[in-house]
Amino acid sequence: MLTFLGFAMIATFLVLIMMKKMSPIAALVLIPALFCVFAGKGAHLGDYVIDGVGKLAPTAAMLMFAIVYFGVMIDVGLFDPIVRGILRFCKADPMRVVVGTAVLAAIVSLDGDGSTTFMITVSAMYPLYKRLGLSLVVMTGVAATANGVMNTLPWGGPTARAATALKLDAGDIFVPMIPALAAGLVCVFVLAYVLGLRERRRVGALALPGAVDDEKVAGSVEAVADVEATAEAELLVVAGKGATASGAAGAGAGGTSGAGGAGGAASAAPVAEEEEDGFQGLDPHRATLRPRLYWFNAVLTVALLTAMIMELLPIPVLFLLGAALALTVNYPNMADQKARIAAHADNVLNVAGMVFAAAVFTGVLSGTGMVKDMAGWLVGAIPDGMGPHMALVTGLLSLPLTYFMSNDGFYFGVLPVLAEAGAAHGVSPLEIARASLVGQALHMSSPLVPAVYVLVGMAKVEFGDHTRFTVKWAALTSLVVLGAGMLFGII
């Protein structure tokens, strides 16, 4: 009964948000509450929610102060040089823009934190997608999939959980998986290239409004590239509220663009229309810049990321200290500090609210026993003849299980059972652990991952649109990793 209710609850949630019948926050709260009553455990709903909130509170705190910290770093201009380099590569070509998104997301993902990756990637690329009329779900889909592959780094979370659950060394799990994960990353870049070509065909002739006279750039992509240097200053990251300018979510490659209205062959939306949307190019002389403190901010950020990787302090504490120090040093005036906090308050509230709403969902799933029964049913459904192939089975199961469950639930609840079943047929726990990493490309777009709400929130993309577009590509990437692992004899 609980198994059926668990799958029904997840299916109901996904259908409602993908059909846009409910907002994610409302669906995360009301649907599990209703199913908790159906399970006959409505009297314990309060306990389940409080338990879920307690487990996710550190994550909410981390995201809140990470948004403030990296928002301030964007305001002061820390990432402007990186964005200039990406923009020089992009040259207003949709294909290059999408590939640049994948490259930037993969590079920033080296810090092991998804929310950080999404904040920097969206802040850098959003203005360019807006200007060129590209689909914003392409940006969110590519960024999430690239981050999912890189999320397997030993300090990213899943590898450490697998090592802890099976009492293995994280290096023994991760290092042999590098060729397979590299194949997954190549798959992401190829996917970005294909989607970029599709966007180029959809958008047609490009122009950068406000950069030069439209008549001079009414021709090909190459013509636009010639004037890219002129427009570069207008296409940098957007500071303050500009970084979270609104814009309807694109329906996907080949669908309606999220950055300027209608799909089909179209040039970028007019500047006046973008300004009405709340979009504004970055003023290279904006008041929030702190060029004299550039190296202080760079060293502070490197030190913060190093402390995260070395686990010197809990991540929420590190971001809390970092945000306080960054605000105090860069904006010693109290009014300026309040203005910077207010500029990023929308993102903080949206993401924190989503995390605590997700606590209701995960609390009910765990508290009622739905997760345990669902995992037991799936493991029990594995035919005995598949025993010698438990590594392959684990890799395949990691796709749906890490999407519908938290990483903690999968790695600490399901993985030991799979490893035990594999051991009975002579399959090494190391192979099981490596195979369990396969589904991370898909996991990063799960509704139970708080960082994905940072991504869709800053990009102003509906979560349902993001899910419809991303799931198939992320699943394909995961299968490529699994196939490469088997081909190389790693799994």
PDB file of C-alpha atoms in Angstrom, residues 91-92 206-208 212 214-229:
ATOM      1  CA  LYS A  91      30.594  36.115 -30.567  1.00  0.00           C
ATOM      2  CA  ALA A  92      26.782  36.371 -30.557  1.00  0.00           C
ATOM      3  CA  LEU A 206      21.155  37.809 -35.083  1.00  0.00           C
ATOM      4  CA  ALA A 207      21.639  41.328 -33.885  1.00  0.00           C
ATOM      5  CA  LEU A 208      22.828  42.914 -30.693  1.00  0.00           C
ATOM      6  CA  VAL A 212      25.365  49.365 -33.545  1.00  0.00           C
ATOM      7  CA  ASP A 214      20.619  47.450 -37.067  1.00  0.00           C
ATOM      8  CA  GLU A 215      21.311  47.905 -40.796  1.00  0.00           C
ATOM      9  CA  LYS A 216      24.971  47.103 -40.191  1.00  0.00           C
ATOM     10  CA  VAL A 217      24.215  43.783 -38.542  1.00  0.00           C
ATOM     11  CA  ALA A 218      21.169  42.601 -40.445  1.00  0.00           C
ATOM     12  CA  GLY A 219      23.173  39.879 -42.153  1.00  0.00           C
ATOM     13  CA  SER A 220      24.831  36.708 -40.946  1.00  0.00           C
ATOM     14  CA  VAL A 221      26.276  35.543 -37.665  1.00  0.00           C
ATOM     15  CA  GLU A 222      29.703  36.468 -38.961  1.00  0.00           C
ATOM     16  CA  ALA A 223      28.588  40.051 -39.356  1.00  0.00           C
ATOM     17  CA  VAL A 224      27.439  40.152 -35.790  1.00  0.00           C
ATOM     18  CA  ALA A 225      30.748  38.682 -34.665  1.00  0.00           C
ATOM     19  CA  ASP A 226      32.551  41.666 -36.172  1.00  0.00           C
ATOM     20  CA  VAL A 227      30.763  44.032 -33.823  1.00  0.00           C
ATOM     21  CA  GLU A 228      30.869  41.761 -30.758  1.00  0.00           C
ATOM     22  CA  ALA A 229      33.642  43.800 -29.174  1.00  0.00           C
TER      23      ALA A 229
END
